[in-house]
């Protein structure tokens, strides 16, 4: 249960960053900033989730 809650919190926090990147892409037509923001959100999401799964093996 703790694992599911932790993953949910990580994804919920990064959901805002992904929606901000989408807003930059569509509304502001700032594609470079949108790609950078999406990359930042992806890099902030993957390592914690990998560490959780590696530690649980």
PDB file of C-alpha atoms in Angstrom:
ATOM      1  CA  UNK A   1       0.000   0.000   0.000  1.00  0.00           C
ATOM      2  CA  UNK A   2       2.864   2.348   0.810  1.00  0.00           C
ATOM      3  CA  UNK A   3       4.405   1.588  -2.591  1.00  0.00           C
ATOM      4  CA  UNK A   4       1.218   2.449  -4.456  1.00  0.00           C
ATOM      5  CA  UNK A   5       0.792   5.667  -2.503  1.00  0.00           C
ATOM      6  CA  UNK A   6       4.387   6.704  -3.163  1.00  0.00           C
ATOM      7  CA  UNK A   7       4.092   6.107  -6.904  1.00  0.00           C
ATOM      8  CA  UNK A   8       0.765   7.940  -6.969  1.00  0.00           C
ATOM      9  CA  UNK A   9       2.261  10.989  -5.240  1.00  0.00           C
ATOM     10  CA  UNK A  10       5.251  11.071  -7.613  1.00  0.00           C
ATOM     11  CA  UNK A  11       3.002  10.872 -10.666  1.00  0.00           C
ATOM     12  CA  UNK A  12       0.521  13.400  -9.284  1.00  0.00           C
ATOM     13  CA  UNK A  13       3.257  15.954  -8.682  1.00  0.00           C
ATOM     14  CA  UNK A  14       4.668  15.524 -12.187  1.00  0.00           C
ATOM     15  CA  UNK A  15       1.220  15.624 -13.802  1.00  0.00           C
ATOM     16  CA  UNK A  16       1.147  19.380 -13.195  1.00  0.00           C
ATOM     17  CA  UNK A  17       4.504  19.791 -14.910  1.00  0.00           C
ATOM     18  CA  UNK A  18       3.337  17.807 -17.949  1.00  0.00           C
ATOM     19  CA  UNK A  19       0.143  19.857 -18.228  1.00  0.00           C
ATOM     20  CA  UNK A  20       2.210  23.050 -17.994  1.00  0.00           C
ATOM     21  CA  UNK A  21       4.395  21.771 -20.843  1.00  0.00           C
ATOM     22  CA  UNK A  22       1.287  21.054 -22.899  1.00  0.00           C
ATOM     23  CA  UNK A  23       0.004  24.554 -22.163  1.00  0.00           C
ATOM     24  CA  UNK A  24       3.300  26.060 -23.297  1.00  0.00           C
ATOM     25  CA  UNK A  25       3.143  24.030 -26.517  1.00  0.00           C
ATOM     26  CA  UNK A  26      -0.460  24.834 -27.449  1.00  0.00           C
ATOM     27  CA  UNK A  27      -1.385  28.177 -25.903  1.00  0.00           C
ATOM     28  CA  UNK A  28       1.907  30.072 -25.923  1.00  0.00           C
ATOM     29  CA  UNK A  29       3.364  28.349 -29.010  1.00  0.00           C
ATOM     30  CA  UNK A  30       6.682  28.044 -27.181  1.00  0.00           C
ATOM     31  CA  UNK A  31       7.833  24.628 -28.320  1.00  0.00           C
ATOM     32  CA  UNK A  32      11.383  24.818 -26.959  1.00  0.00           C
ATOM     33  CA  UNK A  33      10.227  25.610 -23.431  1.00  0.00           C
ATOM     34  CA  UNK A  34       7.554  22.919 -23.669  1.00  0.00           C
ATOM     35  CA  UNK A  35      10.121  20.282 -24.649  1.00  0.00           C
ATOM     36  CA  UNK A  36      12.429  21.371 -21.835  1.00  0.00           C
ATOM     37  CA  UNK A  37       9.624  21.265 -19.284  1.00  0.00           C
ATOM     38  CA  UNK A  38       8.450  17.832 -20.431  1.00  0.00           C
ATOM     39  CA  UNK A  39      12.024  16.534 -20.311  1.00  0.00           C
ATOM     40  CA  UNK A  40      12.449  17.931 -16.805  1.00  0.00           C
ATOM     41  CA  UNK A  41       9.241  16.222 -15.667  1.00  0.00           C
ATOM     42  CA  UNK A  42      10.343  12.943 -17.228  1.00  0.00           C
ATOM     43  CA  UNK A  43      13.764  13.125 -15.592  1.00  0.00           C
ATOM     44  CA  UNK A  44      12.148  13.937 -12.257  1.00  0.00           C
ATOM     45  CA  UNK A  45       9.755  10.972 -12.509  1.00  0.00           C
ATOM     46  CA  UNK A  46      11.893   8.074 -13.718  1.00  0.00           C
ATOM     47  CA  UNK A  47      14.727   7.885 -11.118  1.00  0.00           C
ATOM     48  CA  UNK A  48      12.516   7.766  -8.000  1.00  0.00           C
ATOM     49  CA  UNK A  49      10.284   5.088  -9.507  1.00  0.00           C
ATOM     50  CA  UNK A  50      13.303   3.035 -10.602  1.00  0.00           C
ATOM     51  CA  UNK A  51      14.818   3.295  -7.129  1.00  0.00           C
ATOM     52  CA  UNK A  52      11.560   2.113  -5.562  1.00  0.00           C
ATOM     53  CA  UNK A  53      11.413  -0.950  -7.803  1.00  0.00           C
ATOM     54  CA  UNK A  54      15.127  -1.754  -7.445  1.00  0.00           C
ATOM     55  CA  UNK A  55      14.891  -1.586  -3.669  1.00  0.00           C
ATOM     56  CA  UNK A  56      11.829  -3.873  -3.608  1.00  0.00           C
ATOM     57  CA  UNK A  57      13.456  -6.663  -5.658  1.00  0.00           C
TER      58      UNK A  57
END
